[in-house]
């Protein structure tokens, strides 16, 4: 998708969408392809899934027993 295609579905400014997509691309979660003046983005699903799994594992390691706090993750 192009920045304008993504921005159509969001209620935020085009420039905000552009900055966020650029950050995700720098993080390795999106591939980019320049087509003339337009940049197109494609999700790197395998990398995104791996990043989300790692994040979930870190939350589990940080807060292994969330049931005692009603699902919250707070260290005493």
Coordinates of N, CA, C and O in Angstrom, one line a residue:
X1 N 0.8 -1.2 0.0 CA 0.0 0.0 0.0 C 0.9 1.2 0.0 O 2.0 1.2 0.5
X2 N 0.3 2.3 -0.5 CA 1.0 3.6 -0.5 C 0.6 4.3 0.8 O -0.3 3.9 1.5
X3 N 1.3 5.3 1.2 CA 1.0 6.1 2.4 C -0.4 6.6 2.3 O -1.2 6.6 3.2
X4 N -0.8 7.2 1.1 CA -2.1 7.7 1.0 C -3.2 6.6 1.1 O -4.3 6.9 1.7
X5 N -2.9 5.4 0.6 CA -3.9 4.3 0.8 C -4.1 4.0 2.3 O -5.2 3.7 2.7
X6 N -3.0 3.9 3.0 CA -3.1 3.6 4.4 C -3.8 4.8 5.1 O -4.6 4.6 6.0
X7 N -3.4 6.0 4.8 CA -4.0 7.2 5.5 C -5.5 7.3 5.3 O -6.2 7.9 6.1
X8 N -6.0 6.8 4.2 CA -7.5 6.8 3.9 C -8.3 6.1 5.0 O -9.4 6.6 5.3
X9 N -7.7 5.1 5.6 CA -8.5 4.4 6.6 C -8.3 4.9 8.0 O -8.9 4.4 8.9
X10 N -7.4 5.9 8.2 CA -7.1 6.4 9.5 C -7.6 7.8 9.7 O -7.6 8.5 8.7
X11 N -7.9 8.2 10.9 CA -8.3 9.5 11.2 C -7.2 10.3 11.7 O -7.3 11.0 12.7
X12 N -6.0 10.2 11.1 CA -4.8 11.0 11.5 C -4.2 11.6 10.2 O -4.5 11.2 9.1
X13 N -3.4 12.6 10.4 CA -2.8 13.3 9.3 C -1.9 12.4 8.5 O -1.2 11.5 9.0
X14 N -1.9 12.6 7.2 CA -1.0 11.9 6.2 C 0.4 11.9 6.7 O 1.1 10.8 6.6
X15 N 1.0 13.0 7.2 CA 2.4 13.0 7.6 C 2.6 12.1 8.8 O 3.7 11.5 8.9
X16 N 1.6 11.9 9.7 CA 1.8 11.0 10.8 C 1.9 9.6 10.3 O 2.7 8.8 10.8
X17 N 1.0 9.2 9.4 CA 1.0 7.9 8.8 C 2.3 7.6 8.2 O 2.9 6.6 8.3
X18 N 2.8 8.6 7.4 CA 4.1 8.5 6.7 C 5.2 8.2 7.7 O 6.1 7.4 7.5
X19 N 5.3 9.0 8.8 CA 6.3 8.8 9.8 C 6.3 7.4 10.4 O 7.3 6.8 10.7
X20 N 5.1 7.0 10.8 CA 4.9 5.7 11.4 C 5.3 4.6 10.5 O 6.0 3.6 10.9
X21 N 4.9 4.7 9.2 CA 5.3 3.6 8.2 C 6.8 3.6 8.1 O 7.5 2.5 8.0
X22 N 7.5 4.8 8.0 CA 8.9 4.8 7.9 C 9.6 4.2 9.1 O 10.6 3.5 9.0
X23 N 9.1 4.4 10.3 CA 9.6 3.8 11.5 C 9.5 2.3 11.5 O 10.4 1.6 11.8
X24 N 8.3 1.8 11.1 CA 8.2 0.4 11.0 C 9.1 -0.2 9.9 O 9.6 -1.4 10.1
X25 N 9.3 0.5 8.8 CA 10.3 0.0 7.8 C 11.7 -0.1 8.4 O 12.4 -1.0 8.1
X26 N 12.1 1.0 9.1 CA 13.4 1.0 9.7 C 13.6 -0.1 10.7 O 14.7 -0.6 10.9
X27 N 12.5 -0.5 11.4 CA 12.5 -1.6 12.4 C 12.5 -3.0 11.7 O 12.7 -4.0 12.4
X28 N 12.4 -3.0 10.4 CA 12.5 -4.3 9.6 C 11.1 -5.0 9.5 O 11.1 -6.1 9.2
X29 N 10.1 -4.3 9.8 CA 8.7 -4.9 9.8 C 8.0 -4.7 8.5 O 7.0 -5.3 8.2
X30 N 8.5 -3.7 7.7 CA 7.9 -3.4 6.4 C 9.0 -3.4 5.3 O 10.1 -2.9 5.6
X31 N 8.7 -3.8 4.1 CA 9.5 -3.6 3.0 C 9.0 -2.4 2.2 O 7.8 -2.1 2.3
X32 N 9.9 -1.7 1.6 CA 9.5 -0.5 0.9 C 10.0 -0.6 -0.6 O 11.0 -1.3 -0.9
X33 N 9.2 0.0 -1.5 CA 9.5 0.0 -2.9 C 9.1 1.3 -3.4 O 7.9 1.7 -3.3
X34 N 10.0 2.0 -4.0 CA 9.7 3.4 -4.6 C 9.2 3.2 -6.0 O 9.8 2.5 -6.8
X35 N 8.1 3.8 -6.3 CA 7.5 3.7 -7.6 C 7.2 5.2 -8.0 O 6.2 5.8 -7.7
X36 N 8.1 5.7 -8.8 CA 8.1 7.2 -9.1 C 8.2 8.0 -7.9 O 9.2 7.8 -7.1
X37 N 7.2 8.9 -7.6 CA 7.3 9.7 -6.4 C 6.6 9.0 -5.2 O 6.7 9.5 -4.1
X38 N 6.1 7.9 -5.4 CA 5.3 7.2 -4.4 C 6.2 6.0 -3.8 O 6.9 5.3 -4.5
X39 N 6.0 5.9 -2.5 CA 6.6 4.7 -1.8 C 5.5 3.8 -1.4 O 4.5 4.2 -0.8
X40 N 5.7 2.5 -1.7 CA 4.8 1.5 -1.4 C 5.4 0.6 -0.3 O 6.5 0.3 -0.3
X41 N 4.5 0.2 0.7 CA 4.9 -0.6 1.8 C 4.3 -2.0 1.8 O 3.1 -2.1 1.4
X42 N 5.0 -2.9 2.2 CA 4.5 -4.3 2.3 C 4.9 -4.9 3.6 O 6.1 -4.8 4.0
X43 N 4.0 -5.5 4.4 CA 4.3 -6.1 5.7 C 5.1 -7.3 5.5 O 4.9 -8.2 4.7
X44 N 6.2 -7.4 6.3 CA 7.0 -8.6 6.4 C 6.4 -9.5 7.5 O 6.8 -9.4 8.7
X45 N 5.4 -10.3 7.1 CA 4.6 -11.0 8.1 C 5.4 -11.9 9.0 O 5.2 -12.0 10.2
X46 N 6.4 -12.6 8.5 CA 7.2 -13.5 9.3 C 8.0 -12.7 10.3 O 8.0 -13.1 11.5
X47 N 8.6 -11.6 9.9 CA 9.3 -10.8 10.9 C 8.4 -10.2 11.9 O 8.7 -10.1 13.1
X48 N 7.2 -9.7 11.5 CA 6.2 -9.1 12.4 C 5.8 -10.2 13.4 O 5.7 -9.9 14.6
X49 N 5.5 -11.4 13.0 CA 5.0 -12.4 13.9 C 6.1 -12.8 14.9 O 5.8 -12.9 16.1
X50 N 7.3 -12.8 14.4 CA 8.5 -13.1 15.3 C 8.6 -12.0 16.4 O 8.9 -12.3 17.6
X51 N 8.5 -10.8 16.0 CA 8.6 -9.7 16.9 C 7.5 -9.7 17.9 O 7.7 -9.5 19.1
X52 N 6.3 -10.0 17.5 CA 5.1 -10.0 18.4 C 5.3 -11.2 19.4 O 5.0 -11.1 20.6
X53 N 5.8 -12.3 18.9 CA 6.0 -13.5 19.8 C 7.1 -13.2 20.8 O 6.9 -13.5 22.0
X54 N 8.1 -12.5 20.4 CA 9.2 -12.1 21.4 C 8.7 -11.1 22.4 O 9.0 -11.2 23.6
X55 N 7.8 -10.2 22.0 CA 7.2 -9.2 22.9 C 6.3 -9.9 23.9 O 6.4 -9.7 25.1
X56 N 5.5 -10.9 23.4 CA 4.6 -11.6 24.3 C 5.4 -12.4 25.3 O 5.1 -12.5 26.5
X57 N 6.5 -13.0 24.9 CA 7.4 -13.8 25.8 C 8.0 -12.9 26.9 O 8.1 -13.3 28.0
X58 N 8.4 -11.7 26.5 CA 8.9 -10.8 27.5 C 7.9 -10.4 28.5 O 8.2 -10.3 29.7
X59 N 6.6 -10.2 28.0 CA 5.6 -9.9 29.0 C 5.3 -11.0 29.9 O 5.1 -10.9 31.1
X60 N 5.3 -12.3 29.4 CA 5.1 -13.4 30.2 C 6.3 -13.6 31.2 O 6.0 -13.9 32.4
X61 N 7.5 -13.3 30.8 CA 8.6 -13.4 31.7 C 8.6 -12.3 32.8 O 8.9 -12.6 34.0
X62 N 8.1 -11.1 32.4 CA 8.0 -10.0 33.4 C 6.9 -10.2 34.4 O 7.0 -9.9 35.5
X63 N 5.8 -10.8 33.9 CA 4.6 -10.9 34.7 C 4.0 -12.3 34.6 O 2.9 -12.4 34.0
X64 N 4.6 -13.3 35.2 CA 4.2 -14.6 34.9 C 2.8 -15.0 35.6 O 2.1 -15.8 35.1
X65 N 2.4 -14.3 36.6 CA 1.2 -14.6 37.3 C 0.3 -13.4 37.3 O 0.0 -12.7 38.4
X66 N -0.3 -13.0 36.2 CA -1.2 -11.9 36.1 C -2.5 -12.1 36.7 O -3.3 -11.2 37.0
X67 N -2.9 -13.4 36.9 CA -4.2 -13.7 37.5 C -4.3 -13.1 38.9 O -5.4 -12.7 39.3
X68 N -3.2 -13.0 39.6 CA -3.3 -12.5 41.0 C -3.6 -11.0 41.0 O -4.1 -10.5 42.0
X69 N -3.3 -10.3 39.9 CA -3.5 -8.9 39.9 C -4.7 -8.5 39.0 O -4.8 -7.4 38.5
X70 N -5.5 -9.5 38.7 CA -6.7 -9.2 37.8 C -6.2 -8.9 36.4 O -6.9 -8.2 35.6
X71 N -5.1 -9.5 35.9 CA -4.6 -9.3 34.6 C -3.6 -8.2 34.4 O -3.0 -8.0 33.4
X72 N -3.5 -7.3 35.5 CA -2.5 -6.2 35.4 C -1.1 -6.7 35.6 O -0.9 -7.8 36.2
X73 N -0.1 -6.0 35.1 CA 1.3 -6.4 35.2 C 2.0 -5.3 36.1 O 2.4 -4.3 35.6
X74 N 2.0 -5.5 37.4 CA 2.6 -4.5 38.2 C 3.6 -5.3 39.2 O 3.2 -6.3 39.8
X75 N 4.8 -4.7 39.3 CA 5.7 -5.3 40.3 C 5.6 -4.5 41.6 O 5.5 -3.3 41.6
X76 N 5.5 -5.3 42.6 CA 5.4 -4.7 44.0 C 6.7 -4.2 44.5 O 7.8 -4.6 44.1

